[in-house]
Structures are given as C-alpha cells and as structure tokens.
PDB file of C-alpha atoms and ligand atoms in Angstrom:
ATOM      1  CA  MET A 275       0.000   0.000   0.000  1.00  0.00           C
ATOM      2  CA  LEU A 276       2.847   2.405   0.871  1.00  0.00           C
ATOM      3  CA  GLU A 277       6.162   1.743  -0.839  1.00  0.00           C
ATOM      4  CA  VAL A 278       9.132   3.849   0.169  1.00  0.00           C
ATOM      5  CA  LYS A 279      12.078   3.508  -2.163  1.00  0.00           C
ATOM      6  CA  ASN A 280      15.549   4.781  -1.315  1.00  0.00           C
ATOM      7  CA  LEU A 281      14.276   7.770   0.585  1.00  0.00           C
ATOM      8  CA  SER A 282      16.773  10.450   1.582  1.00  0.00           C
ATOM      9  CA  CYS A 283      15.656  13.570   3.382  1.00  0.00           C
ATOM     10  CA  GLY A 284      16.884  16.328   5.630  1.00  0.00           C
ATOM     11  CA  TYR A 285      17.076  19.942   6.577  1.00  0.00           C
ATOM     12  CA  GLY A 286      18.819  22.186   4.042  1.00  0.00           C
ATOM     13  CA  ALA A 287      22.355  20.975   3.529  1.00  0.00           C
ATOM     14  CA  PHE A 288      22.037  18.479   6.398  1.00  0.00           C
ATOM     15  CA  GLU A 289      20.797  15.052   5.309  1.00  0.00           C
ATOM     16  CA  ALA A 290      19.210  13.137   8.212  1.00  0.00           C
ATOM     17  CA  VAL A 291      18.090   9.985   6.373  1.00  0.00           C
ATOM     18  CA  HIS A 292      20.089   8.263   3.646  1.00  0.00           C
ATOM     19  CA  GLY A 293      18.319   5.868   1.301  1.00  0.00           C
ATOM     20  CA  ILE A 294      15.860   3.880   3.391  1.00  0.00           C
ATOM     21  CA  SER A 295      13.230   1.580   1.861  1.00  0.00           C
ATOM     22  CA  LEU A 296      10.019   0.319   3.456  1.00  0.00           C
ATOM     23  CA  SER A 297       6.961  -1.576   2.304  1.00  0.00           C
ATOM     24  CA  LEU A 298       3.807  -1.142   4.395  1.00  0.00           C
ATOM     25  CA  GLN A 299       0.948  -3.564   3.780  1.00  0.00           C
ATOM     26  CA  PRO A 300      -2.721  -3.303   4.890  1.00  0.00           C
ATOM     27  CA  GLY A 301      -3.363  -4.867   8.295  1.00  0.00           C
ATOM     28  CA  THR A 302       0.274  -4.822   9.373  1.00  0.00           C
ATOM     29  CA  ILE A 303       2.408  -2.915  11.844  1.00  0.00           C
ATOM     30  CA  THR A 304       5.968  -1.926  10.994  1.00  0.00           C
ATOM     31  CA  GLY A 305       8.185  -0.814  13.866  1.00  0.00           C
ATOM     32  CA  LEU A 306      10.812   1.829  13.137  1.00  0.00           C
ATOM     33  CA  LEU A 307      13.518   1.606  15.789  1.00  0.00           C
ATOM     34  CA  GLY A 308      16.839   3.249  16.555  1.00  0.00           C
ATOM     35  CA  ALA A 309      18.586   5.484  19.070  1.00  0.00           C
ATOM     36  CA  ASN A 310      17.873   9.194  19.548  1.00  0.00           C
ATOM     37  CA  GLY A 311      18.793  11.106  16.426  1.00  0.00           C
ATOM     38  CA  ALA A 312      18.783   8.008  14.185  1.00  0.00           C
ATOM     39  CA  GLY A 313      16.305   9.646  11.798  1.00  0.00           C
ATOM     40  CA  LYS A 314      12.982   8.048  12.771  1.00  0.00           C
ATOM     41  CA  SER A 315      10.966  11.241  13.187  1.00  0.00           C
ATOM     42  CA  SER A 316      12.543  12.761  10.075  1.00  0.00           C
ATOM     43  CA  THR A 317      11.420   9.696   8.084  1.00  0.00           C
ATOM     44  CA  LEU A 318       7.825  10.006   9.298  1.00  0.00           C
ATOM     45  CA  MET A 319       7.755  13.755   8.699  1.00  0.00           C
ATOM     46  CA  CYS A 320       9.132  13.283   5.189  1.00  0.00           C
ATOM     47  CA  LEU A 321       6.486  10.656   4.394  1.00  0.00           C
ATOM     48  CA  ALA A 322       3.836  13.100   5.601  1.00  0.00           C
ATOM     49  CA  GLY A 323       5.331  15.884   3.466  1.00  0.00           C
ATOM     50  CA  HIS A 324       6.731  18.104   6.215  1.00  0.00           C
ATOM     51  CA  VAL A 325      10.446  17.413   5.718  1.00  0.00           C
ATOM     52  CA  THR A 326      12.138  17.874   2.354  1.00  0.00           C
ATOM     53  CA  LEU A 327      12.711  14.749   0.303  1.00  0.00           C
ATOM     54  CA  ASN A 328      16.149  14.881  -1.339  1.00  0.00           C
ATOM     55  CA  SER A 329      15.876  11.712  -3.398  1.00  0.00           C
ATOM     56  CA  GLY A 330      13.894   8.501  -3.633  1.00  0.00           C
ATOM     57  CA  GLN A 331      10.179   7.823  -4.085  1.00  0.00           C
ATOM     58  CA  ILE A 332       7.048   7.448  -2.001  1.00  0.00           C
ATOM     59  CA  LEU A 333       4.358   5.366  -3.721  1.00  0.00           C
ATOM     60  CA  PHE A 334       0.842   5.175  -2.317  1.00  0.00           C
ATOM     61  CA  ASN A 335      -1.136   2.447  -4.073  1.00  0.00           C
ATOM     62  CA  GLN A 336       1.395   2.686  -6.920  1.00  0.00           C
ATOM     63  CA  GLU A 337       0.886   6.454  -7.275  1.00  0.00           C
ATOM     64  CA  ASP A 338       3.934   8.657  -6.749  1.00  0.00           C
ATOM     65  CA  ILE A 339       3.044  11.071  -3.937  1.00  0.00           C
ATOM     66  CA  SER A 340       6.642  12.201  -3.291  1.00  0.00           C
ATOM     67  CA  ARG A 341       5.989  15.784  -4.341  1.00  0.00           C
ATOM     68  CA  LEU A 342       2.455  16.266  -3.039  1.00  0.00           C
ATOM     69  CA  PRO A 343       1.820  18.790  -0.258  1.00  0.00           C
ATOM     70  CA  PRO A 344       0.880  17.336   3.152  1.00  0.00           C
ATOM     71  CA  TYR A 345      -2.876  17.981   2.899  1.00  0.00           C
ATOM     72  CA  GLU A 346      -3.105  16.102  -0.403  1.00  0.00           C
ATOM     73  CA  ARG A 347      -1.347  13.118   1.172  1.00  0.00           C
ATOM     74  CA  VAL A 348      -3.922  13.232   3.968  1.00  0.00           C
ATOM     75  CA  ARG A 349      -6.695  13.252   1.362  1.00  0.00           C
ATOM     76  CA  LYS A 350      -5.180  10.164  -0.246  1.00  0.00           C
ATOM     77  CA  GLY A 351      -5.247   8.361   3.109  1.00  0.00           C
ATOM     78  CA  LEU A 352      -1.901   9.010   4.803  1.00  0.00           C
ATOM     79  CA  ALA A 353      -2.156  10.570   8.279  1.00  0.00           C
ATOM     80  CA  ILE A 354       0.389  11.250  11.007  1.00  0.00           C
ATOM     81  CA  SER A 355       0.354  11.447  14.786  1.00  0.00           C
ATOM     82  CA  PRO A 356       3.553  13.485  15.122  1.00  0.00           C
ATOM     83  CA  GLU A 357       6.309  13.657  17.715  1.00  0.00           C
ATOM     84  CA  GLY A 358       5.241  15.995  20.511  1.00  0.00           C
ATOM     85  CA  ARG A 359       1.612  15.446  19.409  1.00  0.00           C
ATOM     86  CA  ARG A 360       1.176  19.054  18.206  1.00  0.00           C
ATOM     87  CA  LEU A 361      -2.417  19.351  19.367  1.00  0.00           C
ATOM     88  CA  PHE A 362      -4.373  22.585  19.145  1.00  0.00           C
ATOM     89  CA  LYS A 363      -4.105  23.222  22.859  1.00  0.00           C
ATOM     90  CA  ASP A 364      -6.631  26.079  22.976  1.00  0.00           C
ATOM     91  CA  LEU A 365      -9.282  24.021  21.209  1.00  0.00           C
ATOM     92  CA  SER A 366     -11.514  21.410  22.829  1.00  0.00           C
ATOM     93  CA  VAL A 367     -11.003  17.704  22.303  1.00  0.00           C
ATOM     94  CA  GLU A 368     -14.002  17.650  19.999  1.00  0.00           C
ATOM     95  CA  ASP A 369     -12.705  20.568  17.924  1.00  0.00           C
ATOM     96  CA  ASN A 370      -9.285  18.909  17.580  1.00  0.00           C
ATOM     97  CA  LEU A 371     -11.131  15.914  16.162  1.00  0.00           C
ATOM     98  CA  ARG A 372     -13.081  18.250  13.891  1.00  0.00           C
ATOM     99  CA  VAL A 373      -9.820  19.659  12.505  1.00  0.00           C
ATOM    100  CA  GLY A 374      -8.553  16.129  11.875  1.00  0.00           C
ATOM    101  CA  GLY A 375     -11.708  15.418   9.883  1.00  0.00           C
ATOM    102  CA  LEU A 376     -11.592  18.544   7.697  1.00  0.00           C
ATOM    103  CA  THR A 377     -10.788  16.490   4.607  1.00  0.00           C
ATOM    104  CA  GLN A 378     -13.983  14.465   5.112  1.00  0.00           C
ATOM    105  CA  PRO A 379     -17.613  15.380   4.298  1.00  0.00           C
ATOM    106  CA  LYS A 380     -19.179  17.315   7.220  1.00  0.00           C
ATOM    107  CA  ASP A 381     -22.040  14.872   7.644  1.00  0.00           C
ATOM    108  CA  LYS A 382     -19.602  12.068   8.496  1.00  0.00           C
ATOM    109  CA  PHE A 383     -18.255  13.887  11.560  1.00  0.00           C
ATOM    110  CA  THR A 384     -20.511  12.316  14.198  1.00  0.00           C
ATOM    111  CA  LYS A 385     -19.946   8.768  12.962  1.00  0.00           C
ATOM    112  CA  ASP A 386     -16.183   9.219  12.639  1.00  0.00           C
ATOM    113  CA  ARG A 387     -15.933  10.917  16.041  1.00  0.00           C
ATOM    114  CA  ASP A 388     -17.931   8.115  17.639  1.00  0.00           C
ATOM    115  CA  TYR A 389     -15.555   5.549  16.172  1.00  0.00           C
ATOM    116  CA  VAL A 390     -12.586   7.377  17.753  1.00  0.00           C
ATOM    117  CA  LEU A 391     -14.473   7.551  21.062  1.00  0.00           C
ATOM    118  CA  SER A 392     -15.159   3.820  20.897  1.00  0.00           C
ATOM    119  CA  LEU A 393     -11.408   3.239  20.568  1.00  0.00           C
ATOM    120  CA  PHE A 394     -10.587   5.745  23.321  1.00  0.00           C
ATOM    121  CA  PRO A 395     -13.614   6.042  25.660  1.00  0.00           C
ATOM    122  CA  ARG A 396     -11.608   8.349  27.934  1.00  0.00           C
ATOM    123  CA  LEU A 397     -11.764  11.046  25.225  1.00  0.00           C
ATOM    124  CA  GLY A 398     -15.565  10.889  25.382  1.00  0.00           C
ATOM    125  CA  GLU A 399     -15.399  11.971  29.023  1.00  0.00           C
ATOM    126  CA  ARG A 400     -13.158  14.921  28.099  1.00  0.00           C
ATOM    127  CA  LEU A 401     -14.885  15.973  24.877  1.00  0.00           C
ATOM    128  CA  HIS A 402     -15.375  19.607  25.910  1.00  0.00           C
ATOM    129  CA  SER A 403     -12.069  20.045  27.782  1.00  0.00           C
ATOM    130  CA  LEU A 404      -9.287  22.030  26.202  1.00  0.00           C
ATOM    131  CA  ALA A 405      -6.624  19.779  24.692  1.00  0.00           C
ATOM    132  CA  GLY A 406      -3.984  21.694  26.677  1.00  0.00           C
ATOM    133  CA  ASN A 407      -5.618  20.560  29.936  1.00  0.00           C
ATOM    134  CA  LEU A 408      -5.463  16.838  29.142  1.00  0.00           C
ATOM    135  CA  SER A 409      -3.036  14.390  30.748  1.00  0.00           C
ATOM    136  CA  GLY A 410      -0.153  13.086  28.629  1.00  0.00           C
ATOM    137  CA  GLY A 411      -2.010   9.847  27.947  1.00  0.00           C
ATOM    138  CA  GLU A 412      -5.194  11.623  26.919  1.00  0.00           C
ATOM    139  CA  GLN A 413      -3.182  13.894  24.630  1.00  0.00           C
ATOM    140  CA  GLN A 414      -1.611  10.895  22.951  1.00  0.00           C
ATOM    141  CA  MET A 415      -5.037   9.328  22.418  1.00  0.00           C
ATOM    142  CA  LEU A 416      -6.277  12.615  20.964  1.00  0.00           C
ATOM    143  CA  ALA A 417      -3.297  12.908  18.607  1.00  0.00           C
ATOM    144  CA  ILE A 418      -4.015   9.426  17.262  1.00  0.00           C
ATOM    145  CA  GLY A 419      -7.759  10.110  17.216  1.00  0.00           C
ATOM    146  CA  ARG A 420      -7.265  13.345  15.267  1.00  0.00           C
ATOM    147  CA  ALA A 421      -5.214  11.453  12.667  1.00  0.00           C
ATOM    148  CA  LEU A 422      -7.923   8.778  12.446  1.00  0.00           C
ATOM    149  CA  MET A 423     -10.587  11.386  11.687  1.00  0.00           C
ATOM    150  CA  ALA A 424      -9.039  11.693   8.208  1.00  0.00           C
ATOM    151  CA  GLN A 425     -10.030   8.042   7.570  1.00  0.00           C
ATOM    152  CA  PRO A 426      -6.455   7.048   6.734  1.00  0.00           C
ATOM    153  CA  LYS A 427      -5.393   3.789   5.166  1.00  0.00           C
ATOM    154  CA  VAL A 428      -1.863   4.366   6.436  1.00  0.00           C
ATOM    155  CA  ILE A 429      -1.122   5.917   9.815  1.00  0.00           C
ATOM    156  CA  LEU A 430       2.308   7.088  10.993  1.00  0.00           C
ATOM    157  CA  ILE A 431       2.649   7.213  14.773  1.00  0.00           C
ATOM    158  CA  ASP A 432       5.666   8.794  16.467  1.00  0.00           C
ATOM    159  CA  GLU A 433       6.798   7.968  20.018  1.00  0.00           C
ATOM    160  CA  LEU A 434       3.620   6.186  21.031  1.00  0.00           C
ATOM    161  CA  SER A 435       4.472   5.384  24.641  1.00  0.00           C
ATOM    162  CA  LEU A 436       6.989   8.104  25.555  1.00  0.00           C
ATOM    163  CA  GLY A 437       6.284   9.398  29.070  1.00  0.00           C
ATOM    164  CA  LEU A 438       3.040   7.453  29.494  1.00  0.00           C
ATOM    165  CA  MET A 439       1.952   5.215  32.368  1.00  0.00           C
ATOM    166  CA  PRO A 440       1.946   1.460  31.663  1.00  0.00           C
ATOM    167  CA  LYS A 441      -1.860   1.301  31.924  1.00  0.00           C
ATOM    168  CA  VAL A 442      -2.259   4.023  29.306  1.00  0.00           C
ATOM    169  CA  ILE A 443       0.330   2.371  27.075  1.00  0.00           C
ATOM    170  CA  ASP A 444      -1.782  -0.808  27.253  1.00  0.00           C
ATOM    171  CA  LEU A 445      -4.843   1.140  26.070  1.00  0.00           C
ATOM    172  CA  CYS A 446      -2.901   2.661  23.160  1.00  0.00           C
ATOM    173  CA  TYR A 447      -1.572  -0.740  22.121  1.00  0.00           C
ATOM    174  CA  GLN A 448      -5.082  -2.238  22.274  1.00  0.00           C
ATOM    175  CA  ALA A 449      -6.203   0.523  19.925  1.00  0.00           C
ATOM    176  CA  LEU A 450      -3.333  -0.319  17.552  1.00  0.00           C
ATOM    177  CA  GLU A 451      -4.441  -3.954  17.451  1.00  0.00           C
ATOM    178  CA  ALA A 452      -7.966  -2.834  16.573  1.00  0.00           C
ATOM    179  CA  LEU A 453      -6.663  -0.584  13.768  1.00  0.00           C
ATOM    180  CA  LYS A 454      -4.498  -3.361  12.406  1.00  0.00           C
ATOM    181  CA  ASN A 455      -7.495  -5.703  12.410  1.00  0.00           C
ATOM    182  CA  LYS A 456      -9.461  -3.030  10.576  1.00  0.00           C
ATOM    183  CA  GLY A 457      -6.878  -3.228   7.793  1.00  0.00           C
ATOM    184  CA  LEU A 458      -4.788  -0.104   8.365  1.00  0.00           C
ATOM    185  CA  ALA A 459      -1.094  -0.101   7.600  1.00  0.00           C
ATOM    186  CA  ILE A 460       0.737   1.288  10.640  1.00  0.00           C
ATOM    187  CA  LEU A 461       4.259   2.674  10.848  1.00  0.00           C
ATOM    188  CA  LEU A 462       5.215   2.965  14.499  1.00  0.00           C
ATOM    189  CA  VAL A 463       8.186   4.799  15.984  1.00  0.00           C
ATOM    190  CA  GLU A 464       8.773   3.650  19.508  1.00  0.00           C
ATOM    191  CA  GLN A 465      11.533   3.642  22.122  1.00  0.00           C
ATOM    192  CA  ASN A 466       9.934   0.751  23.975  1.00  0.00           C
ATOM    193  CA  THR A 467      11.582  -2.126  22.114  1.00  0.00           C
ATOM    194  CA  ASP A 468       9.806  -4.902  24.028  1.00  0.00           C
ATOM    195  CA  ARG A 469       6.404  -3.550  23.112  1.00  0.00           C
ATOM    196  CA  VAL A 470       7.268  -3.114  19.444  1.00  0.00           C
ATOM    197  CA  LEU A 471       8.746  -6.564  19.048  1.00  0.00           C
ATOM    198  CA  ASN A 472       5.543  -7.961  20.554  1.00  0.00           C
ATOM    199  CA  ILE A 473       3.096  -6.173  18.322  1.00  0.00           C
ATOM    200  CA  ALA A 474       4.906  -5.491  15.042  1.00  0.00           C
ATOM    201  CA  ASP A 475       4.969  -7.690  11.957  1.00  0.00           C
ATOM    202  CA  ASP A 476       8.094  -6.084  10.520  1.00  0.00           C
ATOM    203  CA  ILE A 477      10.978  -4.105  11.933  1.00  0.00           C
ATOM    204  CA  CYS A 478      13.363  -1.575  10.481  1.00  0.00           C
ATOM    205  CA  VAL A 479      16.284  -0.394  12.609  1.00  0.00           C
ATOM    206  CA  LEU A 480      17.987   2.894  11.780  1.00  0.00           C
ATOM    207  CA  GLU A 481      21.394   4.126  12.833  1.00  0.00           C
ATOM    208  CA  SER A 482      22.683   7.549  11.767  1.00  0.00           C
ATOM    209  CA  GLY A 483      20.011   7.748   9.076  1.00  0.00           C
ATOM    210  CA  ARG A 484      20.774   4.354   7.522  1.00  0.00           C
ATOM    211  CA  THR A 485      18.979   1.029   7.765  1.00  0.00           C
ATOM    212  CA  VAL A 486      21.130  -1.384   9.756  1.00  0.00           C
ATOM    213  CA  TRP A 487      18.574  -4.176  10.053  1.00  0.00           C
ATOM    214  CA  GLN A 488      15.278  -5.015   8.367  1.00  0.00           C
ATOM    215  CA  GLY A 489      13.084  -8.096   8.608  1.00  0.00           C
ATOM    216  CA  THR A 490      10.250  -9.693  10.554  1.00  0.00           C
ATOM    217  CA  ALA A 491       9.743  -8.860  14.226  1.00  0.00           C
ATOM    218  CA  LYS A 492      10.025 -12.566  14.979  1.00  0.00           C
ATOM    219  CA  ALA A 493      13.476 -12.727  13.391  1.00  0.00           C
ATOM    220  CA  ALA A 494      14.496  -9.502  15.161  1.00  0.00           C
ATOM    221  CA  ALA A 495      13.556 -10.903  18.571  1.00  0.00           C
ATOM    222  CA  GLN A 496      15.606 -14.033  17.879  1.00  0.00           C
ATOM    223  CA  ASP A 497      18.727 -12.194  16.699  1.00  0.00           C
ATOM    224  CA  PRO A 498      20.914 -11.820  19.804  1.00  0.00           C
ATOM    225  CA  ASP A 499      23.435  -9.535  18.094  1.00  0.00           C
ATOM    226  CA  LEU A 500      20.728  -7.162  16.910  1.00  0.00           C
ATOM    227  CA  VAL A 501      19.034  -7.119  20.266  1.00  0.00           C
ATOM    228  CA  SER A 502      22.197  -6.296  22.195  1.00  0.00           C
ATOM    229  CA  ALA A 503      23.801  -3.990  19.631  1.00  0.00           C
ATOM    230  CA  TYR A 504      20.879  -1.819  18.588  1.00  0.00           C
ATOM    231  CA  LEU A 505      17.828  -2.485  20.650  1.00  0.00           C
ATOM    232  CA  GLY A 506      19.231  -1.909  24.127  1.00  0.00           C
ATOM    233  CA  MET A 507      18.109  -5.267  25.495  1.00  0.00           C
ATOM    234  CA  HIS A 508      20.126  -8.209  26.787  1.00  0.00           C
TER     235      HIS A 508
HETATM  236  P1  ATP B 197      14.485  11.186  18.471  1.00  0.00           P
HETATM  237  O1  ATP B 197      14.000   9.933  19.068  1.00  0.00           O
HETATM  238  O2  ATP B 197      15.493  11.897  19.331  1.00  0.00           O
HETATM  239  O3  ATP B 197      13.410  12.099  17.943  1.00  0.00           O
HETATM  240  P2  ATP B 197      14.940  10.334  15.752  1.00  0.00           P
HETATM  241  O4  ATP B 197      15.447   8.978  15.438  1.00  0.00           O
HETATM  242  O5  ATP B 197      13.502  10.579  15.570  1.00  0.00           O
HETATM  243  O6  ATP B 197      15.369  10.717  17.215  1.00  0.00           O
HETATM  244  P3  ATP B 197      15.336  12.661  14.149  1.00  0.00           P
HETATM  245  O7  ATP B 197      14.570  13.525  15.105  1.00  0.00           O
HETATM  246  O8  ATP B 197      14.718  12.303  12.873  1.00  0.00           O
HETATM  247  O9  ATP B 197      15.780  11.332  14.890  1.00  0.00           O
HETATM  248  O10 ATP B 197      16.747  13.360  13.895  1.00  0.00           O
HETATM  249  C1  ATP B 197      17.662  12.905  12.905  1.00  0.00           C
HETATM  250  C2  ATP B 197      18.740  13.952  12.727  1.00  0.00           C
HETATM  251  O11 ATP B 197      18.160  15.131  12.160  1.00  0.00           O
HETATM  252  C3  ATP B 197      19.413  14.386  14.029  1.00  0.00           C
HETATM  253  O12 ATP B 197      20.785  14.591  13.777  1.00  0.00           O
HETATM  254  C4  ATP B 197      18.716  15.693  14.356  1.00  0.00           C
HETATM  255  O13 ATP B 197      19.586  16.548  15.096  1.00  0.00           O
HETATM  256  C5  ATP B 197      18.427  16.257  12.983  1.00  0.00           C
HETATM  257  N1  ATP B 197      17.233  17.109  12.990  1.00  0.00           N
HETATM  258  C6  ATP B 197      16.006  16.774  13.424  1.00  0.00           C
HETATM  259  N2  ATP B 197      15.130  17.782  13.256  1.00  0.00           N
HETATM  260  C7  ATP B 197      15.841  18.806  12.694  1.00  0.00           C
HETATM  261  C8  ATP B 197      15.507  20.143  12.270  1.00  0.00           C
HETATM  262  N3  ATP B 197      14.274  20.612  12.386  1.00  0.00           N
HETATM  263  N4  ATP B 197      16.509  20.888  11.737  1.00  0.00           N
HETATM  264  C9  ATP B 197      17.759  20.401  11.593  1.00  0.00           C
HETATM  265  N5  ATP B 197      18.140  19.151  11.973  1.00  0.00           N
HETATM  266  C10 ATP B 197      17.187  18.370  12.521  1.00  0.00           C
END
C-alpha cells in the first residue's frame, strides 16, 4: 500500500536519512527503531510531506506522492500522529477531532468521532475540555484520534508510549491492534523495544540515518546480536 524507495531527506544541507526503503501492507504494523537522532521522526515527517525529500520515491497504491503537499497526502489516506503530538491546545477535544476530519464530508463527523471515542472512551469523558488541559495519555489518544478522523489507510505514529503510564500504554496498544485488524497499515516509531517486538509484523532499525537491520519482528527478537547492539536489550 505504501512503498518507500531509497528515501533520503533532511534539513537544508544536512541530510538526516540516507536511502531507506520500506513496504507497508494493509493490516500490518511496521516498527521503526533506533537510538535518539537516528532519523525516525525525520522519516515520518518526510512521508507526511513536512520534511524535504532529497531523493527517492514514495508510492501510495502505486501512485507517486513524493511531491504532493501534506494535505493532499492526507486526502489520499496518509495521516500522522507526530512527535510531541502538536495538538491545538486552545481548542476542545471535539474541535481537535473536527480539525482532523476537515478532509472528510461534514455529515460524516458524528460517525467518525464516535468511532474514535469507541477506541478511546476516555476522550468521550473529556470531549469539551481544552486539549492543553489533558493528561499526557489523553493527549496521545487525541493525537491518534485526530489522525484517524481523516479516515487514513496508512497511519504514521511517532513515540507512542513516551512518558506514558503502563496502563495508558496498554490502552494505546489495544487501539493499535484494533486498527491493524481493521486493515490499516501502521508505521510505528517507539523507544519501547519490548512492546514493538511484541506487536509489530516487521521491523526496520535505523542508525545515523541508515537502515542497519530489516526483517520480521520474529526474526528480530531471535537475533541476539541485533538485540544487544541496537535495541538496548540483553
Ligand atoms: P528522536 O528519538 O530523538 O526524535 P529520531 O530517530 O527521531 O530521534 P530525528 O529527530 O529524525 O531522529 O533526527 C535525525 C537527525 O536530524 C538528528 O541529527 C537531528 O539533530 C536532525 N534534525 C532533526 N530535526 C531537525 C531540524 N528541524 N533541523 C535540523 N536538523 C534536525
């Protein structure tokens, strides 16, 4: 569904990611791992159209979307829950969801919102609170919910569990399972290696903007060198 071929991207003269390739299929989760500064967020932001692509191609259902502006990628079905969440803090939860659904017909709002609330019932209790007053966990749910309002086929999620309590992380991971079962392709950036290896189908490990390992999550978990060298587990 989303084919990324030899993608290089960066900031002006500084190239952060050098020639990575990914293939995201419907109903699968791909974990993008690596240390701080490895290029994970830059990759997601480039796929979403917010960081400049230097070379390579992004194909969405065989169509080259590499040069499309972000909102057109969203229209095609590619949404992002970005690092730092970037919510509209002075808007209510419901209005953040409304913004996420701006690419959709207005009469679908209630149905789409209710689907997000079924995934994250906690957001239903905070519907009229300002996003800036939510807890970290609620904000993460809202960032994912806002992305889902665009009815994506591919969702890019950055730093899912960073700073969240284990109980909230469980809720977010349950939601991911539900989205996977619904047929979405999910690209997940996560520091919590254990969690990713458990849920992902495929893994890509970056170091200094290059792919150093790529394969199934099952193979990753069974590769002792990979686990100790790059994934910070023993
Ligand atoms: P982290 O987990 O710390 O976010 P990451 O793997 O997501 O790490 P990136 O944030 O993509 O890594 O950073 C990759 C490289 O790009 C780093 O060297 C970083 O300093 C640089 N970088 C990131 N954002 C910018 C920016 N806006 N301008 C210039 N350089 C940037």
